[in-house]
Tab-separated table of C-alpha atoms in Angstrom:
chain	number	residue	atom	x	y	z
A	1	UNK	CA	-16.745	65.197	76.942
A	2	UNK	CA	-17.088	68.800	78.057
A	3	UNK	CA	-14.767	71.749	77.911
A	4	UNK	CA	-15.143	74.441	80.551
A	5	UNK	CA	-14.874	77.894	79.030
A	6	UNK	CA	-12.859	79.432	81.828
A	7	UNK	CA	-10.546	76.588	82.653
A	8	UNK	CA	-9.302	74.988	79.467
A	9	UNK	CA	-6.426	77.347	78.743
A	10	UNK	CA	-3.096	75.582	78.694
A	11	UNK	CA	0.172	77.023	77.437
A	12	UNK	CA	2.523	75.456	74.941
A	13	UNK	CA	3.524	72.591	77.156
A	14	UNK	CA	6.621	70.453	76.938
A	15	UNK	CA	5.530	67.224	78.581
A	16	UNK	CA	7.362	63.988	79.129
A	17	UNK	CA	4.078	62.257	78.413
A	18	UNK	CA	3.808	63.890	75.006
A	19	UNK	CA	6.960	62.340	73.525
A	20	UNK	CA	6.221	61.177	69.993
A	21	UNK	CA	5.615	57.495	69.476
A	22	UNK	CA	6.682	55.632	66.353
A	23	UNK	CA	3.461	54.885	64.498
A	24	UNK	CA	2.995	51.346	63.122
A	25	UNK	CA	2.940	50.850	59.399
A	26	UNK	CA	-0.438	51.183	57.707
A	27	UNK	CA	-2.980	53.891	57.044
A	28	UNK	CA	-4.943	55.570	59.785
A	29	UNK	CA	-8.469	56.397	58.704
A	30	UNK	CA	-9.371	59.960	59.580
A	31	UNK	CA	-13.113	60.586	59.871
A	32	UNK	CA	-14.750	63.106	57.593
A	33	UNK	CA	-15.231	66.369	59.475
A	34	UNK	CA	-18.191	68.504	58.373
A	35	UNK	CA	-18.650	72.139	59.440
A	36	UNK	CA	-20.066	75.395	58.105
A	37	UNK	CA	-16.668	77.047	58.547
A	38	UNK	CA	-13.791	75.425	56.587
A	39	UNK	CA	-11.383	76.644	59.269
A	40	UNK	CA	-13.100	74.423	61.840
A	41	UNK	CA	-12.590	71.452	59.512
A	42	UNK	CA	-8.899	72.286	59.049
A	43	UNK	CA	-8.316	72.601	62.800
A	44	UNK	CA	-10.107	69.341	63.523
A	45	UNK	CA	-8.007	67.544	60.915
A	46	UNK	CA	-4.789	68.950	62.378
A	47	UNK	CA	-5.889	67.933	65.870
A	48	UNK	CA	-6.641	64.412	64.667
A	49	UNK	CA	-3.210	64.055	63.066
A	50	UNK	CA	-1.542	65.383	66.220
A	51	UNK	CA	-3.573	62.974	68.361
A	52	UNK	CA	-2.288	60.042	66.295
A	53	UNK	CA	1.300	61.211	66.793
A	54	UNK	CA	0.839	61.706	70.537
A	55	UNK	CA	-0.941	58.450	71.341
A	56	UNK	CA	0.383	56.104	68.666
A	57	UNK	CA	-3.059	54.648	68.033
A	58	UNK	CA	-6.240	55.476	66.176
A	59	UNK	CA	-9.549	55.586	68.061
A	60	UNK	CA	-12.670	53.741	66.966
A	61	UNK	CA	-15.269	56.281	65.952
A	62	UNK	CA	-17.980	57.059	63.428
A	63	UNK	CA	-16.860	57.789	59.847
A	64	UNK	CA	-18.442	61.280	59.958
A	65	UNK	CA	-17.972	63.958	62.629
A	66	UNK	CA	-20.220	67.010	62.437
A	67	UNK	CA	-19.006	70.282	64.028
A	68	UNK	CA	-21.672	72.816	65.030
A	69	UNK	CA	-21.197	76.302	66.444
A	70	UNK	CA	-24.140	76.062	68.796
A	71	UNK	CA	-24.338	74.786	72.348
A	72	UNK	CA	-27.555	73.614	74.017
A	73	UNK	CA	-29.042	76.211	76.358
A	74	UNK	CA	-28.074	74.350	79.513
A	75	UNK	CA	-24.403	74.436	78.481
A	76	UNK	CA	-24.186	78.140	77.600
A	77	UNK	CA	-22.052	80.078	80.132
A	78	UNK	CA	-20.763	76.765	81.496
A	79	UNK	CA	-18.824	75.125	78.690
A	80	UNK	CA	-16.931	76.116	75.563
A	81	UNK	CA	-17.523	72.799	73.840
A	82	UNK	CA	-19.182	69.395	74.027
A	83	UNK	CA	-18.336	66.172	72.195
A	84	UNK	CA	-20.314	63.003	71.579
A	85	UNK	CA	-17.917	60.452	70.103
A	86	UNK	CA	-20.198	57.714	68.852
A	87	UNK	CA	-18.937	54.759	66.841
A	88	UNK	CA	-22.245	54.656	64.947
A	89	UNK	CA	-23.173	56.652	61.845
A	90	UNK	CA	-22.177	60.148	63.006
A	91	UNK	CA	-20.308	61.760	65.894
A	92	UNK	CA	-20.824	65.379	66.885
A	93	UNK	CA	-18.791	68.265	68.312
A	94	UNK	CA	-20.693	71.327	69.519
A	95	UNK	CA	-18.871	74.604	70.183
A	96	UNK	CA	-19.691	78.027	71.551
A	97	UNK	CA	-20.141	80.632	68.826
A	98	UNK	CA	-16.817	82.228	69.719
A	99	UNK	CA	-14.195	79.933	71.143
A	100	UNK	CA	-10.490	79.281	70.797
A	101	UNK	CA	-8.937	76.797	68.359
A	102	UNK	CA	-7.561	74.904	71.354
A	103	UNK	CA	-11.134	74.018	72.333
A	104	UNK	CA	-11.555	72.182	69.019
A	105	UNK	CA	-8.344	70.278	69.789
A	106	UNK	CA	-9.730	69.371	73.212
A	107	UNK	CA	-12.993	68.047	71.805
A	108	UNK	CA	-11.149	66.046	69.134
A	109	UNK	CA	-8.907	64.642	71.888
A	110	UNK	CA	-12.017	63.163	73.465
A	111	UNK	CA	-12.101	60.700	70.551
A	112	UNK	CA	-9.233	58.909	72.317
A	113	UNK	CA	-10.437	59.554	75.882
A	114	UNK	CA	-14.146	59.449	76.724
A	115	UNK	CA	-14.675	56.326	78.807
A	116	UNK	CA	-14.374	56.414	82.591
A	117	UNK	CA	-14.994	58.702	85.578
A	118	UNK	CA	-14.936	62.473	85.014
A	119	UNK	CA	-11.606	63.232	86.699
A	120	UNK	CA	-9.775	60.535	84.770
A	121	UNK	CA	-11.363	61.423	81.433
A	122	UNK	CA	-10.887	65.184	81.677
A	123	UNK	CA	-7.357	64.964	83.059
A	124	UNK	CA	-6.139	62.671	80.270
A	125	UNK	CA	-7.985	64.703	77.630
A	126	UNK	CA	-6.385	67.945	78.815
A	127	UNK	CA	-2.962	66.296	78.755
A	128	UNK	CA	-3.553	65.034	75.207
A	129	UNK	CA	-4.717	68.523	74.201
A	130	UNK	CA	-1.449	69.924	75.529
A	131	UNK	CA	0.464	67.436	73.359
A	132	UNK	CA	-1.605	68.500	70.341
A	133	UNK	CA	-0.672	72.102	71.085
A	134	UNK	CA	2.972	71.139	71.198
A	135	UNK	CA	2.612	69.504	67.789
A	136	UNK	CA	0.825	72.532	66.290
A	137	UNK	CA	1.752	75.627	68.334
A	138	UNK	CA	0.647	78.034	65.613
A	139	UNK	CA	-2.805	76.487	65.170
A	140	UNK	CA	-3.551	75.707	68.810
A	141	UNK	CA	-1.855	78.553	70.628
A	142	UNK	CA	-4.876	79.200	72.851
A	143	UNK	CA	-3.993	79.026	76.534
A	144	UNK	CA	-6.185	76.736	78.567
A	145	UNK	CA	-5.028	76.820	82.193
A	146	UNK	CA	-6.788	79.430	84.302
A	147	UNK	CA	-5.846	81.064	87.564
A	148	UNK	CA	-7.034	78.936	90.457
A	149	UNK	CA	-5.783	77.889	93.859
A	150	UNK	CA	-8.034	74.804	93.930
A	151	UNK	CA	-9.476	75.802	97.307
A	152	UNK	CA	-12.750	73.923	96.684
A	153	UNK	CA	-11.505	71.201	94.334
A	154	UNK	CA	-13.237	67.904	95.207
A	155	UNK	CA	-11.623	64.471	95.420
A	156	UNK	CA	-10.822	63.784	91.764
A	157	UNK	CA	-11.477	60.055	92.146
A	158	UNK	CA	-15.170	60.530	92.979
A	159	UNK	CA	-15.921	63.845	91.246
A	160	UNK	CA	-18.581	63.908	88.528
A	161	UNK	CA	-19.009	66.797	86.088
A	162	UNK	CA	-22.737	66.145	85.771
A	163	UNK	CA	-24.793	68.792	87.549
A	164	UNK	CA	-21.918	70.232	89.575
A	165	UNK	CA	-21.389	73.919	90.360
A	166	UNK	CA	-19.433	75.672	87.530
A	167	UNK	CA	-16.709	76.851	89.916
A	168	UNK	CA	-16.228	73.355	91.294
A	169	UNK	CA	-16.144	71.967	87.752
A	170	UNK	CA	-13.477	74.482	86.761
A	171	UNK	CA	-11.225	73.606	89.672
A	172	UNK	CA	-11.732	69.884	89.141
A	173	UNK	CA	-10.809	70.192	85.438
A	174	UNK	CA	-7.662	72.118	86.315
A	175	UNK	CA	-6.682	69.759	89.128
A	176	UNK	CA	-7.226	66.710	86.926
A	177	UNK	CA	-4.975	68.149	84.235
A	178	UNK	CA	-2.234	68.916	86.761
A	179	UNK	CA	-2.489	65.401	88.198
A	180	UNK	CA	-2.075	63.722	84.818
A	181	UNK	CA	0.620	66.162	83.758
A	182	UNK	CA	2.646	64.981	86.764
A	183	UNK	CA	1.733	61.375	85.981
A	184	UNK	CA	3.118	61.898	82.477
A	185	UNK	CA	6.581	62.331	83.994
A	186	UNK	CA	6.643	58.807	85.431
A	187	UNK	CA	4.385	56.641	83.230
A	188	UNK	CA	5.593	55.758	79.684
A	189	UNK	CA	3.443	57.281	76.918
A	190	UNK	CA	2.483	53.908	75.467
A	191	UNK	CA	0.976	52.971	78.848
A	192	UNK	CA	-0.531	56.375	79.544
A	193	UNK	CA	-2.475	56.451	76.262
A	194	UNK	CA	-3.442	52.784	76.293
A	195	UNK	CA	-7.125	51.919	75.863
A	196	UNK	CA	-6.966	50.099	79.205
A	197	UNK	CA	-6.807	53.362	81.215
A	198	UNK	CA	-10.515	53.745	81.952
A	199	UNK	CA	-10.589	53.099	85.722
A	200	UNK	CA	-8.817	54.631	88.702
A	201	UNK	CA	-7.536	51.224	89.838
A	202	UNK	CA	-5.706	50.946	86.497
A	203	UNK	CA	-4.157	54.377	87.100
A	204	UNK	CA	-3.085	53.314	90.588
A	205	UNK	CA	-1.496	50.140	89.212
A	206	UNK	CA	0.486	52.064	86.596
A	207	UNK	CA	1.747	54.460	89.260
A	208	UNK	CA	2.723	51.633	91.615
A	209	UNK	CA	4.710	50.009	88.792
A	210	UNK	CA	6.599	53.277	88.172
A	211	UNK	CA	8.663	52.999	91.360
A	212	UNK	CA	9.266	55.785	93.929
A	213	UNK	CA	8.268	58.681	91.594
A	214	UNK	CA	5.008	56.920	90.774
A	215	UNK	CA	4.419	56.212	94.449
A	216	UNK	CA	4.702	59.959	95.135
A	217	UNK	CA	1.910	60.665	92.623
A	218	UNK	CA	-0.112	57.749	93.968
A	219	UNK	CA	0.162	59.079	97.532
A	220	UNK	CA	-1.182	62.449	96.414
A	221	UNK	CA	-4.072	60.814	94.547
A	222	UNK	CA	-4.984	58.400	97.341
A	223	UNK	CA	-4.886	61.013	100.088
A	224	UNK	CA	-8.241	62.553	99.232
A	225	UNK	CA	-9.261	66.080	98.313
A	226	UNK	CA	-7.101	67.921	100.853
A	227	UNK	CA	-3.932	65.986	99.959
A	228	UNK	CA	-4.628	66.393	96.242
A	229	UNK	CA	-5.081	70.163	96.609
A	230	UNK	CA	-1.820	70.495	98.539
A	231	UNK	CA	0.067	68.613	95.818
A	232	UNK	CA	-1.552	70.324	92.828
A	233	UNK	CA	-1.469	74.011	93.767
A	234	UNK	CA	0.960	76.371	92.021
A	235	UNK	CA	2.347	78.763	94.674
A	236	UNK	CA	5.028	80.353	92.452
A	237	UNK	CA	2.596	80.901	89.542
A	238	UNK	CA	4.838	79.359	86.885
A	239	UNK	CA	2.067	77.088	85.603
A	240	UNK	CA	3.529	73.966	87.271
A	241	UNK	CA	2.080	72.248	90.330
A	242	UNK	CA	4.103	71.466	93.446
A	243	UNK	CA	3.892	67.761	92.580
A	244	UNK	CA	5.177	68.303	89.038
A	245	UNK	CA	8.089	70.457	90.206
A	246	UNK	CA	9.068	67.958	92.883
A	247	UNK	CA	9.219	65.230	90.237
A	248	UNK	CA	11.030	67.353	87.646
A	249	UNK	CA	13.600	68.810	90.061
A	250	UNK	CA	12.606	72.484	89.891
A	251	UNK	CA	11.782	74.642	92.916
A	252	UNK	CA	8.006	74.697	93.641
A	253	UNK	CA	8.221	78.172	95.188
A	254	UNK	CA	10.532	79.809	92.608
A	255	UNK	CA	9.072	81.071	89.336
A	256	UNK	CA	12.458	80.768	87.579
A	257	UNK	CA	14.432	77.986	89.274
A	258	UNK	CA	17.552	78.109	87.094
A	259	UNK	CA	17.795	81.922	86.964
A	260	UNK	CA	17.758	82.194	83.172
A	261	UNK	CA	14.863	84.674	83.218
A	262	UNK	CA	12.372	82.178	81.745
A	263	UNK	CA	9.671	80.686	83.908
A	264	UNK	CA	9.746	76.995	84.853
A	265	UNK	CA	7.912	75.059	82.171
A	266	UNK	CA	8.659	77.588	79.411
A	267	UNK	CA	9.486	76.170	75.969
A	268	UNK	CA	13.110	75.032	75.777
A	269	UNK	CA	13.431	76.607	72.327
A	270	UNK	CA	12.763	80.308	72.721
A	271	UNK	CA	11.302	82.389	69.878
A	272	UNK	CA	14.008	84.295	68.031
A	273	UNK	CA	14.579	87.815	69.326
A	274	UNK	CA	12.373	87.271	72.377
A	275	UNK	CA	12.899	88.248	76.001
A	276	UNK	CA	10.886	86.954	78.990
A	277	UNK	CA	9.114	89.600	81.047
A	278	UNK	CA	9.997	89.613	84.718
A	279	UNK	CA	7.078	89.295	87.116
A	280	UNK	CA	6.118	92.620	88.567
A	281	UNK	CA	6.732	95.880	86.776
A	282	UNK	CA	10.463	95.365	86.251
A	283	UNK	CA	11.534	96.687	82.839
A	284	UNK	CA	13.347	94.469	80.341
A	285	UNK	CA	15.057	95.269	77.025
A	286	UNK	CA	14.011	94.078	73.611
A	287	UNK	CA	17.059	92.217	72.186
A	288	UNK	CA	16.189	93.193	68.604
A	289	UNK	CA	14.586	96.459	67.459
A	290	UNK	CA	13.688	97.988	64.094
A	291	UNK	CA	16.623	99.733	62.462
A	292	UNK	CA	14.596	102.907	61.932
A	293	UNK	CA	13.121	103.184	65.445
A	294	UNK	CA	9.933	105.203	65.899
A	295	UNK	CA	6.566	103.456	65.891
A	296	UNK	CA	6.740	99.675	65.807
A	297	UNK	CA	4.833	96.673	67.077
A	298	UNK	CA	5.769	94.463	70.013
A	299	UNK	CA	4.478	90.892	69.900
A	300	UNK	CA	3.573	89.232	73.190
A	301	UNK	CA	3.338	85.473	73.599
A	302	UNK	CA	3.978	82.624	75.974
A	303	UNK	CA	1.863	81.062	78.697
A	304	UNK	CA	-0.457	83.274	80.704
A	305	UNK	CA	-3.314	81.200	82.032
A	306	UNK	CA	-6.796	82.615	81.978
A	307	UNK	CA	-6.127	85.856	80.092
A	308	UNK	CA	-6.153	86.914	76.475
A	309	UNK	CA	-2.739	88.255	75.481
A	310	UNK	CA	-2.877	91.072	72.947
A	311	UNK	CA	-1.292	90.020	69.685
A	312	UNK	CA	0.557	93.318	69.320
A	313	UNK	CA	1.424	96.274	71.472
A	314	UNK	CA	2.262	99.386	69.437
A	315	UNK	CA	4.883	101.540	71.099
A	316	UNK	CA	6.672	104.765	70.319
A	317	UNK	CA	10.101	105.262	71.816
A	318	UNK	CA	13.855	105.047	71.378
A	319	UNK	CA	15.680	101.927	70.301
A	320	UNK	CA	16.455	101.225	73.936
A	321	UNK	CA	12.783	101.017	74.883
A	322	UNK	CA	11.747	98.922	77.879
A	323	UNK	CA	8.815	96.516	78.217
A	324	UNK	CA	7.157	95.574	81.520
A	325	UNK	CA	4.766	92.986	82.933
A	326	UNK	CA	1.259	94.436	83.027
A	327	UNK	CA	-0.508	94.839	86.360
A	328	UNK	CA	-3.576	93.146	84.840
A	329	UNK	CA	-1.580	89.889	84.697
A	330	UNK	CA	-0.840	89.817	88.433
A	331	UNK	CA	-1.781	86.509	89.991
A	332	UNK	CA	-2.066	84.492	86.785
A	333	UNK	CA	0.160	81.454	86.214
A	334	UNK	CA	2.737	81.152	83.495
A	335	UNK	CA	4.877	83.710	81.735
A	336	UNK	CA	5.036	86.106	78.823
A	337	UNK	CA	7.744	86.966	76.338
A	338	UNK	CA	8.047	90.044	74.136
A	339	UNK	CA	9.742	90.630	70.809
A	340	UNK	CA	9.739	93.401	68.234
A	341	UNK	CA	8.083	92.802	64.884
A	342	UNK	CA	9.406	94.241	61.660
A	343	UNK	CA	11.147	93.458	58.395
A	344	UNK	CA	14.532	94.894	59.353
A	345	UNK	CA	15.538	94.193	62.944
A	346	UNK	CA	18.964	94.953	64.391
A	347	UNK	CA	20.626	94.240	67.733
A	348	UNK	CA	19.563	96.662	70.444
A	349	UNK	CA	22.856	98.380	71.305
A	350	UNK	CA	21.214	100.947	73.561
A	351	UNK	CA	20.049	98.487	76.214
A	352	UNK	CA	21.604	95.658	78.244
A	353	UNK	CA	20.236	93.228	80.833
A	354	UNK	CA	22.075	91.448	83.603
A	355	UNK	CA	21.088	89.414	86.665
A	356	UNK	CA	20.565	92.474	88.868
A	357	UNK	CA	19.881	95.269	86.415
A	358	UNK	CA	18.427	96.570	83.202
A	359	UNK	CA	20.402	99.457	81.705
A	360	UNK	CA	19.346	101.531	78.721
A	361	UNK	CA	20.454	104.760	77.082
A	362	UNK	CA	18.080	107.035	75.219
A	363	UNK	CA	21.053	108.220	73.171
A	364	UNK	CA	23.616	106.151	71.302
A	365	UNK	CA	26.894	105.914	73.231
A	366	UNK	CA	30.202	104.558	72.003
A	367	UNK	CA	29.828	101.098	70.494
A	368	UNK	CA	29.441	98.494	73.210
A	369	UNK	CA	29.711	100.965	76.086
A	370	UNK	CA	26.219	100.269	77.448
A	371	UNK	CA	27.023	96.573	77.706
A	372	UNK	CA	30.469	97.235	79.181
A	373	UNK	CA	29.085	99.548	81.864
A	374	UNK	CA	26.294	97.037	82.605
A	375	UNK	CA	28.915	94.309	83.102
A	376	UNK	CA	30.848	96.521	85.489
A	377	UNK	CA	27.709	97.496	87.433
A	378	UNK	CA	26.682	93.836	87.744
A	379	UNK	CA	30.131	92.920	89.088
A	380	UNK	CA	29.942	95.804	91.559
A	381	UNK	CA	26.474	94.807	92.769
A	382	UNK	CA	27.652	91.237	93.367
A	383	UNK	CA	30.675	92.490	95.318
A	384	UNK	CA	28.559	94.846	97.440
A	385	UNK	CA	26.046	92.092	98.195
A	386	UNK	CA	28.854	89.868	99.415
A	387	UNK	CA	30.154	92.679	101.650
A	388	UNK	CA	26.821	93.906	103.034
A	389	UNK	CA	24.601	90.814	102.922
A	390	UNK	CA	21.553	92.899	102.008
A	391	UNK	CA	18.699	91.447	99.977
A	392	UNK	CA	19.210	91.090	96.217
A	393	UNK	CA	18.326	94.372	94.523
A	394	UNK	CA	17.155	94.905	90.995
A	395	UNK	CA	18.370	98.125	89.443
A	396	UNK	CA	16.995	100.080	86.513
A	397	UNK	CA	19.675	102.395	85.108
A	398	UNK	CA	18.733	105.000	82.542
A	399	UNK	CA	21.284	107.186	80.787
A	400	UNK	CA	19.366	110.370	80.070
A	401	UNK	CA	18.545	113.835	81.326
A	402	UNK	CA	20.405	116.017	83.822
A	403	UNK	CA	19.597	114.487	87.220
A	404	UNK	CA	22.018	112.184	89.031
A	405	UNK	CA	19.545	109.746	90.584
A	406	UNK	CA	15.864	109.271	91.354
A	407	UNK	CA	14.016	107.659	94.243
A	408	UNK	CA	13.108	104.031	94.638
A	409	UNK	CA	10.702	102.568	92.133
A	410	UNK	CA	8.263	99.831	93.081
A	411	UNK	CA	10.557	96.912	92.282
A	412	UNK	CA	14.023	98.274	92.890
A	413	UNK	CA	16.312	101.266	92.803
A	414	UNK	CA	15.942	103.494	89.779
A	415	UNK	CA	19.103	105.436	88.943
A	416	UNK	CA	19.153	108.143	86.288
A	417	UNK	CA	22.651	108.997	85.061
A	418	UNK	CA	23.396	112.134	82.997
A	419	UNK	CA	24.455	111.307	79.448
A	420	UNK	CA	27.684	113.260	79.853
A	421	UNK	CA	28.913	110.966	82.644
A	422	UNK	CA	29.061	107.593	80.818
A	423	UNK	CA	30.199	109.522	77.764
A	424	UNK	CA	33.388	110.285	79.689
A	425	UNK	CA	33.756	106.705	80.966
A	426	UNK	CA	36.081	105.700	78.160
A	427	UNK	CA	38.802	104.036	80.249
A	428	UNK	CA	38.480	100.901	82.365
A	429	UNK	CA	39.145	102.892	85.530
A	430	UNK	CA	36.517	105.528	84.746
A	431	UNK	CA	33.955	102.908	83.764
A	432	UNK	CA	34.559	100.839	86.891
A	433	UNK	CA	34.344	103.939	89.065
A	434	UNK	CA	31.009	104.841	87.499
A	435	UNK	CA	29.788	101.265	87.921
A	436	UNK	CA	30.646	101.283	91.623
A	437	UNK	CA	28.793	104.542	92.108
A	438	UNK	CA	25.681	103.274	90.302
A	439	UNK	CA	25.742	99.984	92.194
A	440	UNK	CA	26.160	101.777	95.503
A	441	UNK	CA	23.195	104.014	94.762
A	442	UNK	CA	21.077	100.929	94.225
A	443	UNK	CA	22.062	99.433	97.565
A	444	UNK	CA	21.476	102.630	99.552
A	445	UNK	CA	18.331	103.522	97.630
A	446	UNK	CA	16.158	103.137	100.741
A	447	UNK	CA	17.829	106.115	102.403
A	448	UNK	CA	16.444	109.634	102.414
A	449	UNK	CA	17.355	111.778	99.366
A	450	UNK	CA	19.943	113.919	101.170
A	451	UNK	CA	21.643	110.768	102.515
A	452	UNK	CA	22.129	108.820	99.301
A	453	UNK	CA	25.077	110.532	97.644
A	454	UNK	CA	27.420	110.644	100.679
A	455	UNK	CA	26.355	107.134	101.755
A	456	UNK	CA	27.034	105.779	98.259
A	457	UNK	CA	30.416	107.479	98.163
A	458	UNK	CA	31.313	106.023	101.552
A	459	UNK	CA	30.142	102.585	100.444
A	460	UNK	CA	32.329	102.751	97.339
A	461	UNK	CA	35.353	103.664	99.454
A	462	UNK	CA	34.575	100.959	102.036
A	463	UNK	CA	34.211	98.146	99.524
A	464	UNK	CA	36.987	99.436	97.236
A	465	UNK	CA	39.523	101.346	99.363
A	466	UNK	CA	41.223	104.131	97.435
A	467	UNK	CA	38.795	103.985	94.503
A	468	UNK	CA	38.099	107.304	92.750
A	469	UNK	CA	34.531	108.543	93.056
A	470	UNK	CA	32.625	109.034	89.813
A	471	UNK	CA	31.229	112.507	89.094
A	472	UNK	CA	27.700	111.081	89.355
A	473	UNK	CA	27.953	111.077	93.159
A	474	UNK	CA	29.085	114.626	93.760
A	475	UNK	CA	29.414	114.210	97.542
A	476	UNK	CA	31.903	116.446	99.388
A	477	UNK	CA	34.405	114.769	101.696
A	478	UNK	CA	32.952	116.314	104.883
A	479	UNK	CA	29.609	114.535	104.182
A	480	UNK	CA	31.266	111.224	103.319
A	481	UNK	CA	33.486	110.951	106.421
A	482	UNK	CA	30.637	110.552	108.993
A	483	UNK	CA	29.281	107.606	107.011
A	484	UNK	CA	32.689	105.945	106.991
A	485	UNK	CA	32.906	106.363	110.776
A	486	UNK	CA	29.339	105.124	111.293
A	487	UNK	CA	29.892	101.892	109.394
A	488	UNK	CA	33.066	101.284	111.409
A	489	UNK	CA	31.081	101.545	114.671
A	490	UNK	CA	28.269	99.231	113.531
A	491	UNK	CA	28.767	95.577	114.443
A	492	UNK	CA	26.867	94.495	111.332
A	493	UNK	CA	28.627	96.994	109.062
A	494	UNK	CA	26.656	98.293	106.104
A	495	UNK	CA	23.870	95.765	106.646
A	496	UNK	CA	23.174	97.297	110.042
A	497	UNK	CA	23.152	100.852	108.705
A	498	UNK	CA	20.865	100.034	105.789
A	499	UNK	CA	18.298	98.014	107.754
A	500	UNK	CA	18.134	100.497	110.650
A	501	UNK	CA	19.868	98.325	113.275
A	502	UNK	CA	22.611	100.963	113.704
A	503	UNK	CA	22.424	104.739	113.690
A	504	UNK	CA	23.218	106.719	110.538
A	505	UNK	CA	24.720	110.242	110.289
A	506	UNK	CA	22.233	113.102	110.135
A	507	UNK	CA	21.951	115.574	107.284
A	508	UNK	CA	24.734	117.838	108.589
A	509	UNK	CA	27.217	115.035	109.153
A	510	UNK	CA	27.842	116.308	112.723
A	511	UNK	CA	25.867	113.717	114.651
A	512	UNK	CA	23.760	110.596	114.384
A	513	UNK	CA	20.060	109.997	114.363
A	514	UNK	CA	18.097	106.719	114.565
A	515	UNK	CA	17.168	105.310	111.148
């Protein structure tokens, strides 16, 4: 019956438990919602309709529900909303003066779920709220799940929200939601939303009847607080608990299990023209940009628990502009996507993204050349990784300026290529040569500045014997030869040279010095 202000921020969730049920024939009586703000009435009505679709049944409640934007003093700073769903003359929903639309959905959801112990009631209500959000993503886009590692979450079977510490309440709310979200994968919706689910022994029976997957959830529930915490934490910060990912087949410690760039649990239908931001400050391209360039707005959306996402980010830059994950979002579960807003959007031909790199040009090159060079660089990176067995790099390639390359950035090698170089890469051979040079620079990016160019040139010639060296490297033969000899002497080849196991040539190329 209560909504915690800090912890009720769920994303747009795609839940097995929220599959639509076929409603029986006949009218469902919606109560009359009364509020000073017509918008509150509209949201409550939408939430009610969504609740009918999610549960397949209508709750028994009073014919009038009054919505007030005023919490009692004891609830201020603790809750965002309270609901008293009476079946008498009038029911009441009380909200904080400023709260998200999703909180109204949560309090309306309590019409279906308000009988039973706190953990059971709040977990099922949060799950129903998530289904309502799925039904009405534009109206209930507020994010309810907050950052939490559940380190002091109590045993959900015996927890009571009455009089508990706010931090404990927040973790218990979050843990209860995660428990029932996992339960929604194994228990049919018609059983999950049945009126009979008001006791933990009923929950345990439903899980036991669900076979091995249900028994996995039951074991987590029955193991007490410590076992529940271990099953319900979210180590990879994708918004999904370990238990949920084990049941759904994704990797509990990998934010993006299938490698498509979108976090686990992201909507299966992606907003048009959107691109997911990579965790950390790794730049990504906007797929679509305004035809005129210049000032334009970037819309951010998705699932980022516990933080308000700005509706728009106004930027000024070239068509190939890059967008990055903000440091303020570090440690919060979920994911964010970005897309340009505007009346006339065109494909971004000045930027390309691949598994290991983002490549953009501040000037327009020949049609398709940015993508073609990006393809060649990606192929070269994959080949080098197979030959050297170094850790997967992520490369940011910018075509701009006069310099050949820059130093390492925080999340990967950052290579700056003069515009004139890719401008001359008009043949397959020239483009592939440039790609090998760029890829090599990314792999040897941990070396000292004076070492990079000759090392990259030697790496190109080692992996691709006889390959021409692109002008971007500019390393004379007498500096390249010592690197070729050094890799031949190292038992682990390039891996040994790059991780310091073997000695590398010194700056003069006449000797060796420990890495």
